Amino acid sequence: MAAEQLADGPQDGAPLPPRPLDAIDQDILKILQADGRASIRSVAERVHVSRANAYARINRLVEDGVIRGFSARVDHERAGHGTSAYITLKIVQNTWRTVREQLRLLPGASHIALVGGDFDVLLLVHTPDNRTLRELVLTRLQAIPEVLSTRTLLVFEEEDLEPEA
């Protein structure tokens, strides 16, 4: 299955139907959320199934789009991106897909969400410093024709919530 299909669903744009998960699938997800590097053997032992069963279940979760990928949790400050901000955007109606593609190209963008409420898009960015953040907002974001307005919310402190194992 293509990477785009895992991220966005089938090529025709229709979302994949929800996949029913049993207790073992739920336990596997909790383990992998807490430690994406957990071995098949350790996952199998912890959920009390064979390695072949654990391997097949994880592959099915990936193929069905339940698991969208594996990643590392990064301390952005230690990685040289000491400034973080949530940026809200109001955009021209029906331009979400166009705007999303342009936001994906922004350096430091780590999360993009279409939301309901007083604004349309919520963007999380990590930049080396305030000057870079200013450049990103005032030059890059406001140059996107479909962006009507922005509001920047500086992050003073953040914490990733660890899933319960």
Coordinates of C-alpha atoms in Angstrom, one line a residue:
M1 CA 0.0 0.0 0.0
A2 CA 1.4 3.4 -0.9
A3 CA 2.5 5.8 1.8
E4 CA -0.1 8.4 0.7
Q5 CA -2.8 5.8 1.2
L6 CA -1.7 5.2 4.7
A7 CA -1.7 8.9 5.5
D8 CA -4.8 10.0 3.7
G9 CA -6.9 6.9 3.0
P10 CA -7.8 5.4 -0.4
Q11 CA -6.9 7.3 -3.6
D12 CA -10.5 8.3 -4.3
G13 CA -10.5 10.4 -1.2
A14 CA -13.0 8.3 0.8
P15 CA -11.8 7.6 4.3
L16 CA -11.1 4.1 5.4
P17 CA -13.9 2.6 7.6
P18 CA -13.0 2.3 11.3
R19 CA -11.3 -1.0 12.0
P20 CA -12.8 -2.9 15.1
L21 CA -10.0 -3.6 17.5
D22 CA -10.0 -6.4 20.1
A23 CA -8.3 -6.3 23.5
I24 CA -5.1 -7.7 22.1
D25 CA -4.9 -5.1 19.3
Q26 CA -5.5 -2.3 21.9
D27 CA -2.7 -3.7 24.1
I28 CA -0.4 -3.8 21.1
L29 CA -1.2 -0.2 20.3
K30 CA -0.5 0.9 23.9
I31 CA 2.9 -0.9 23.9
L32 CA 4.0 0.6 20.5
Q33 CA 2.8 4.1 21.5
A34 CA 5.0 3.9 24.6
D35 CA 7.9 2.3 22.8
G36 CA 7.8 2.2 19.0
R37 CA 11.1 0.3 19.0
A38 CA 9.6 -2.6 21.0
S39 CA 10.6 -6.0 19.4
I40 CA 8.0 -8.4 18.0
R41 CA 9.1 -10.9 20.6
S42 CA 8.6 -8.5 23.6
V43 CA 5.2 -7.4 22.2
A44 CA 4.2 -11.0 21.8
E45 CA 5.3 -11.9 25.3
R46 CA 3.5 -8.9 26.9
V47 CA 0.1 -9.6 25.1
H48 CA 0.5 -13.4 25.5
V49 CA 0.4 -14.4 21.8
S50 CA 2.9 -16.1 19.5
R51 CA 5.5 -14.0 17.7
A52 CA 3.8 -14.9 14.4
N53 CA 0.4 -13.7 15.7
A54 CA 1.9 -10.4 17.0
Y55 CA 3.7 -9.9 13.7
A56 CA 0.5 -10.5 11.7
R57 CA -1.5 -8.2 13.9
I58 CA 1.0 -5.3 13.7
N59 CA 1.2 -5.7 9.9
R60 CA -2.7 -5.7 9.7
L61 CA -2.8 -2.6 11.9
V62 CA -0.4 -0.9 9.6
E63 CA -2.1 -2.0 6.4
D64 CA -5.5 -1.0 7.7
G65 CA -4.2 2.5 8.5
V66 CA -4.6 2.2 12.3
I67 CA -0.8 2.6 12.8
R68 CA 0.2 5.4 10.5
G69 CA 4.0 5.1 11.2
F70 CA 6.7 5.0 13.8
S71 CA 8.6 8.0 15.1
A72 CA 10.9 9.3 17.8
R73 CA 9.7 11.8 20.4
V74 CA 12.1 14.8 20.1
D75 CA 13.1 17.3 22.6
H76 CA 12.9 20.3 20.2
E77 CA 14.9 22.6 22.4
R78 CA 17.8 20.2 22.6
A79 CA 17.5 19.6 18.9
G80 CA 18.1 23.4 18.3
H81 CA 14.5 24.5 17.9
G82 CA 14.0 26.4 21.1
T83 CA 11.0 28.4 20.0
S84 CA 7.6 26.7 19.6
A85 CA 4.3 28.2 18.7
Y86 CA 0.8 27.3 17.8
I87 CA -0.4 29.4 14.9
T88 CA -4.1 29.7 14.1
L89 CA -5.1 30.5 10.6
K90 CA -8.3 31.7 9.0
I91 CA -8.4 30.6 5.3
V92 CA -10.6 31.1 2.3
Q93 CA -13.5 28.7 2.3
N94 CA -12.9 25.4 0.5
T95 CA -9.1 25.9 0.2
W96 CA -8.0 23.4 2.9
R97 CA -6.3 20.9 0.6
T98 CA -4.3 23.7 -1.1
V99 CA -3.3 25.3 2.1
R100 CA -2.4 22.0 3.7
E101 CA 0.0 21.2 0.9
Q102 CA 1.7 24.6 1.3
L103 CA 1.9 24.2 5.1
R104 CA 3.5 20.8 4.8
L105 CA 6.5 22.5 3.1
L106 CA 7.1 24.9 5.9
P107 CA 10.3 24.3 7.8
G108 CA 9.6 23.3 11.4
A109 CA 5.9 22.5 10.9
S110 CA 5.1 19.4 13.0
H111 CA 1.3 19.3 13.2
I112 CA -1.5 20.6 11.0
A113 CA -5.2 20.3 11.8
L114 CA -8.4 21.5 10.1
V115 CA -10.6 22.6 13.0
G116 CA -14.0 24.1 13.7
G117 CA -14.5 27.3 15.7
D118 CA -13.1 30.8 15.5
F119 CA -10.3 29.8 13.1
D120 CA -9.9 27.1 10.5
V121 CA -6.4 25.7 10.8
L122 CA -4.2 25.0 13.8
L123 CA -0.4 24.7 13.0
L124 CA 2.3 23.7 15.4
V125 CA 5.8 24.9 14.5
H126 CA 9.3 24.5 16.1
T127 CA 11.9 27.1 15.0
P128 CA 15.5 27.8 16.2
D129 CA 14.5 31.3 17.6
N130 CA 12.0 34.1 17.6
R131 CA 13.5 35.8 14.5
T132 CA 13.0 32.6 12.5
L133 CA 9.4 32.3 13.8
R134 CA 8.7 35.9 12.8
E135 CA 10.1 35.3 9.3
L136 CA 7.9 32.2 9.0
V137 CA 4.7 34.0 10.1
L138 CA 5.2 37.4 8.4
T139 CA 6.8 36.2 5.2
R140 CA 6.0 32.6 4.5
L141 CA 2.5 32.2 6.0
Q142 CA 1.1 35.5 5.0
A143 CA 2.4 35.1 1.5
I144 CA -0.1 32.2 1.0
P145 CA -3.0 33.8 -0.9
E146 CA -5.6 31.6 0.8
V147 CA -4.5 32.7 4.3
L148 CA -6.8 35.5 5.4
S149 CA -5.3 36.0 8.9
T150 CA -3.0 34.4 11.5
R151 CA -2.6 34.5 15.3
T152 CA 0.6 33.3 16.9
L153 CA 0.5 31.6 20.4
L154 CA 4.0 31.2 21.8
V155 CA 4.6 28.0 23.8
F156 CA 6.4 28.7 27.0
E157 CA 6.6 25.1 28.2
E158 CA 5.4 21.8 26.8
E159 CA 5.2 18.2 27.7
D160 CA 4.4 15.1 25.7
L161 CA 1.9 12.9 27.4
E162 CA 3.1 9.3 27.6
P163 CA 0.5 6.7 26.8
E164 CA -0.2 4.3 29.6
A165 CA 1.5 1.0 29.1

